[in-house]
Short mmCIF file of C-alpha atoms in Angstrom, two decimals:
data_model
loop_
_atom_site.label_atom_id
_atom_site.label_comp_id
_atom_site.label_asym_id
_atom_site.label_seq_id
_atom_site.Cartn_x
_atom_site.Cartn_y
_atom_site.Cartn_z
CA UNK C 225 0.00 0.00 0.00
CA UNK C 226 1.05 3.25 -0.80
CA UNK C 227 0.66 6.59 1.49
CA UNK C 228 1.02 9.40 -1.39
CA UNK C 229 3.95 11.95 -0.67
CA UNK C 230 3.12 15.12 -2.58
CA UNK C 231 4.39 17.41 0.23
CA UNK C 232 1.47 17.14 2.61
CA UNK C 233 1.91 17.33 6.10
CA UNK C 234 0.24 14.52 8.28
CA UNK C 235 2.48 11.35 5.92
CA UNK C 236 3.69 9.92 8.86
CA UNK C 237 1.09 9.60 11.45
CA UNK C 238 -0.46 7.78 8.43
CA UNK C 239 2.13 5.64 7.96
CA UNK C 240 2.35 4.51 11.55
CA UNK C 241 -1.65 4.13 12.06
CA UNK C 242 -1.45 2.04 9.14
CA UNK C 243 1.22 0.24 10.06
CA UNK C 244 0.18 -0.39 12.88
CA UNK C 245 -3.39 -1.98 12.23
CA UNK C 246 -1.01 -4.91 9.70
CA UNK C 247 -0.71 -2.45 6.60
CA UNK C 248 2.58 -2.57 4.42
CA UNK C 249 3.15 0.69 3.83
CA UNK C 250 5.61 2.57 1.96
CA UNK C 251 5.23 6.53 1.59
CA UNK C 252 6.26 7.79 -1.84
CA UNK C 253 5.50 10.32 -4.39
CA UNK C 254 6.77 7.52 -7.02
CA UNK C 255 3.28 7.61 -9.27
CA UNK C 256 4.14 4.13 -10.84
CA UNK C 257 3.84 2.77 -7.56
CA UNK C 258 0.63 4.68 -6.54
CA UNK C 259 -0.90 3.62 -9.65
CA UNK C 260 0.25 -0.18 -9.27
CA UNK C 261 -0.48 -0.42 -4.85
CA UNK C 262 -3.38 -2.63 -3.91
CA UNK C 263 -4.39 0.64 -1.95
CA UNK C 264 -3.88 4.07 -1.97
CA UNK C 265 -3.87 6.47 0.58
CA UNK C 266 -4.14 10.31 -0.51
CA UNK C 267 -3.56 12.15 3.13
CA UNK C 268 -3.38 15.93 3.57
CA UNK C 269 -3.47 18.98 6.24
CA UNK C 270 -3.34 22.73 5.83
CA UNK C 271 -5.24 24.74 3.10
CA UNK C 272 -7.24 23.21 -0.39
CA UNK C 273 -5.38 24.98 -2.86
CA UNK C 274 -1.82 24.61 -0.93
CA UNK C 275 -2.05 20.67 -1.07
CA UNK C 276 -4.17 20.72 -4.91
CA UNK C 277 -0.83 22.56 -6.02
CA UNK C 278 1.12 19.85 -4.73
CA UNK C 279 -0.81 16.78 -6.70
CA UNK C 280 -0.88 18.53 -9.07
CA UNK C 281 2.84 19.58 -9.13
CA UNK C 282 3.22 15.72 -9.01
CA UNK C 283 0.87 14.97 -11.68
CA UNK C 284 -0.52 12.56 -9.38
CA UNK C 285 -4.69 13.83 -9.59
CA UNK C 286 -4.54 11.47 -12.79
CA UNK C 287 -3.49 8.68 -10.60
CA UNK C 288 -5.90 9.19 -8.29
CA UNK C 289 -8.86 9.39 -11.17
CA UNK C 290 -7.45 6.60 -12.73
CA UNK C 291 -7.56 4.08 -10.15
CA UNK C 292 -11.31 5.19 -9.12
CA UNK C 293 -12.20 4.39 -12.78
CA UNK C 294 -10.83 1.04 -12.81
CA UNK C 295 -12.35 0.39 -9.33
CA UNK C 296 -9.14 -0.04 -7.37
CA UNK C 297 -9.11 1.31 -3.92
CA UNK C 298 -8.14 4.93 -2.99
CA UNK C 299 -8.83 6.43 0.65
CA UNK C 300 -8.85 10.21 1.38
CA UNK C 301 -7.97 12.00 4.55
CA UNK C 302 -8.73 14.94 6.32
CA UNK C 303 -7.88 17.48 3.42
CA UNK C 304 -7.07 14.45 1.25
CA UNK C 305 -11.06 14.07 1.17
CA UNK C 306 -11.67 17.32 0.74
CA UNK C 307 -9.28 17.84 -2.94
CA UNK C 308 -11.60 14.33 -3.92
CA UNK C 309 -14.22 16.87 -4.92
CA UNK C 310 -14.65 19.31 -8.10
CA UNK C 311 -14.03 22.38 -6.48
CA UNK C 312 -12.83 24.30 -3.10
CA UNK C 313 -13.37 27.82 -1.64
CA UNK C 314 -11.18 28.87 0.70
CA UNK C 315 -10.75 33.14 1.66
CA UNK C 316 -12.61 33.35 -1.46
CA UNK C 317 -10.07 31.51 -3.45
CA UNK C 318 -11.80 29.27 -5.81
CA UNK C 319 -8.97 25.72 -6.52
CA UNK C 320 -10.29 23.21 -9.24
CA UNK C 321 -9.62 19.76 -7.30
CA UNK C 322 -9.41 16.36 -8.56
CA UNK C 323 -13.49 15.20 -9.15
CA UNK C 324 -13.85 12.18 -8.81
CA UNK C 325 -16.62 13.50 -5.97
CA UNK C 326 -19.26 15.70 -7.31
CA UNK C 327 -19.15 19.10 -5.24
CA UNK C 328 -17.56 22.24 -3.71
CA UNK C 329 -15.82 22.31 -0.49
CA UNK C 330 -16.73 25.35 1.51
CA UNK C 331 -16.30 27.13 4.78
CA UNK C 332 -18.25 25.70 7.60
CA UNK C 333 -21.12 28.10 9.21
CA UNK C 334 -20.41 27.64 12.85
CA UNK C 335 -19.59 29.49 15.70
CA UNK C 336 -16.37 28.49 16.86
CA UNK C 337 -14.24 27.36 13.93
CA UNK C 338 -12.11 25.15 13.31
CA UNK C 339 -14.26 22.49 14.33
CA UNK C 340 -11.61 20.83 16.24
CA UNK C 341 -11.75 17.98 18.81
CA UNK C 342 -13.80 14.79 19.33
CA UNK C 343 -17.37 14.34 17.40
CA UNK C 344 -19.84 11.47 16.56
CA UNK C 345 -21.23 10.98 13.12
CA UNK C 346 -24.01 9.46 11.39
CA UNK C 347 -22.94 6.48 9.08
CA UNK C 348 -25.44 5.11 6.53
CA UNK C 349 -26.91 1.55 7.05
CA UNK C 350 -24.78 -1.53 5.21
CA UNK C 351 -21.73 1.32 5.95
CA UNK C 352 -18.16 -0.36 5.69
CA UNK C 353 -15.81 2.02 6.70
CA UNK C 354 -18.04 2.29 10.14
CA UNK C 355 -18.93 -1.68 10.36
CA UNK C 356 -18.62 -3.21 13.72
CA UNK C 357 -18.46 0.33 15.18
CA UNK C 358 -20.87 1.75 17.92
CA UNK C 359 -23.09 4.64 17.03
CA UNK C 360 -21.69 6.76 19.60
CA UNK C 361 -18.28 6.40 18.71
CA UNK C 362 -16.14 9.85 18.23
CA UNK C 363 -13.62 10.78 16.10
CA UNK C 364 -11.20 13.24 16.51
CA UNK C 365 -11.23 16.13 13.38
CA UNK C 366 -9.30 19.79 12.66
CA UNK C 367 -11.00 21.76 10.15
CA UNK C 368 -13.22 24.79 8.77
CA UNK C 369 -13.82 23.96 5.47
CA UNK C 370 -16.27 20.56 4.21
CA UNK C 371 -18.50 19.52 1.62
CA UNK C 372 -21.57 20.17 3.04
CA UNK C 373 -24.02 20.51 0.09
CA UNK C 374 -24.75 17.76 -2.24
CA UNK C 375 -24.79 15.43 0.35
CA UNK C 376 -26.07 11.91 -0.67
CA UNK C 377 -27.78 8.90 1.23
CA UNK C 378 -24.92 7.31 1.03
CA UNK C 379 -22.60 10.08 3.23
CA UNK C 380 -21.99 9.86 6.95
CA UNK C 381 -22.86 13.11 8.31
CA UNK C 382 -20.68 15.05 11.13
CA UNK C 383 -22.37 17.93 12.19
CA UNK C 384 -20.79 21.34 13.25
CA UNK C 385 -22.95 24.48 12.98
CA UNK C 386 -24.57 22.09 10.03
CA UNK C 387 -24.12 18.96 8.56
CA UNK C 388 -21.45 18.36 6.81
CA UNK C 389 -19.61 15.16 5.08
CA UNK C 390 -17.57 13.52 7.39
CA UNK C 391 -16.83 10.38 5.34
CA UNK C 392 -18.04 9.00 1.98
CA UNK C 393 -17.93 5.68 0.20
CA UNK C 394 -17.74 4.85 -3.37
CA UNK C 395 -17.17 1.45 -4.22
CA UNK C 396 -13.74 1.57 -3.80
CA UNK C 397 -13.54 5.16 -3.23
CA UNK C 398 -13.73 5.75 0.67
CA UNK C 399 -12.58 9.17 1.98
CA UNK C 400 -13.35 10.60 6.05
CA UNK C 401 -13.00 14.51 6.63
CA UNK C 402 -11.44 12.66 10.57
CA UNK C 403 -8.49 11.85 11.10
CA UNK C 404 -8.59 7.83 11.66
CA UNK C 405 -4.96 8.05 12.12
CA UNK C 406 -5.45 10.05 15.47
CA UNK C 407 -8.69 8.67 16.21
CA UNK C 408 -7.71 5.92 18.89
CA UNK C 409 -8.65 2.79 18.51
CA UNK C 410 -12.42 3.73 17.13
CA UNK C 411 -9.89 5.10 13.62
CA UNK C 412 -7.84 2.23 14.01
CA UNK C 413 -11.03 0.02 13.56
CA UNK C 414 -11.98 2.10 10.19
CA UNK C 415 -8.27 1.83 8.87
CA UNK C 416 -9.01 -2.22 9.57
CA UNK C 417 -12.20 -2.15 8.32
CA UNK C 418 -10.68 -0.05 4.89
CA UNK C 419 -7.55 -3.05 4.65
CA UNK C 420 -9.80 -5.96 4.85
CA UNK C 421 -11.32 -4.21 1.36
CA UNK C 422 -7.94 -4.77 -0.39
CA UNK C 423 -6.91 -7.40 -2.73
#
């Protein structure tokens, strides 16, 4: 399995959740071996347009659409989710992302931002990423920006000022807004769950 290096910040927590939970993991901005892993992880912290100029400095968005398309597993995190979808709007800054989710990823309308800390979600019945796990389990996010319109059935919902999409599944597209990798053992469960999808 392959953690994607394109200059993002959170690579080695990654690495080490993974690792941890039976993964072999190598992190590498080598696109041959992103394009050939059994999985592939596309992490990410900081700001939308910051980490989209680093895939795309890599070339590595057409990795990333390329595996979905062939139905080969991909998993976003935290901003790694977010540059999944068309577009993002940060400080009024408008950054095309990869698509290979259909909508924009805007500031949240809460209160107190970032939304940072410990939160339950609402996963969708049949949900894989969440199997096995109790409803009131919390994960631990860090951010101010989701994709909180064009929500479908299918999305687990977070909510923070308003609901928002805290993970999504795709056939073998999975992405979660969390971080799993600091999540304890109810992200170390997910990251499980996510491996035993591999082949």
């Amino acid at each position: 399995m392959v953690v994607l290096d394109y200059g993002s910040g959170n690579l080695r927590s990654a690495e080490r959740a993974l690792a941890r939970v039976g993964a072999d993991v190598t992190v590498t901005d080598d696109l041959a071996a992103a394009r050939e892993a059994d999985g592939l992880v596309v992490p990410g912290v900081g700001a939308y347009a910051a980490c989209m100029a680093g895939i795309d400095a890599l070339g590595a968005g057409a990795v990333v659409r390329a595996r979905v398309a062939a139905g080969r597993p991909v998993l976003g995190i935290c901003v790694g989710m977010q540059v999944l979808y068309e577009l993002g709007d940060e400080h009024g800054v408008r950054t095309e992302g990869i698509g290979v989710l259909a909508g924009e990823v805007r500031r949240l309308a809460a209160p107190i931002l970032p939304h940072m800390g410990w939160n339950t979600v609402r996963p969708p019945a049949g949900s894989m990423l969440f199997a096995g796990l109790a409803s009131d389990t919390r994960f631990y996010f860090v951010h101010s920006y989701a994709a909180k319109a064009d929500l479908s059935a299918g999305d687990t919902i977070g909510e923070h000022g308003e609901p928002f999409a805290a993970a999504v599944e795709r056939g073998s597209l999975a992405a979660t807004q969390f971080h799993p990798e600091k999540s304890g053992d109810a992200g170390a469960h997910l990251l499980t769950n996510w491996l035993a999808t591999l082949s």
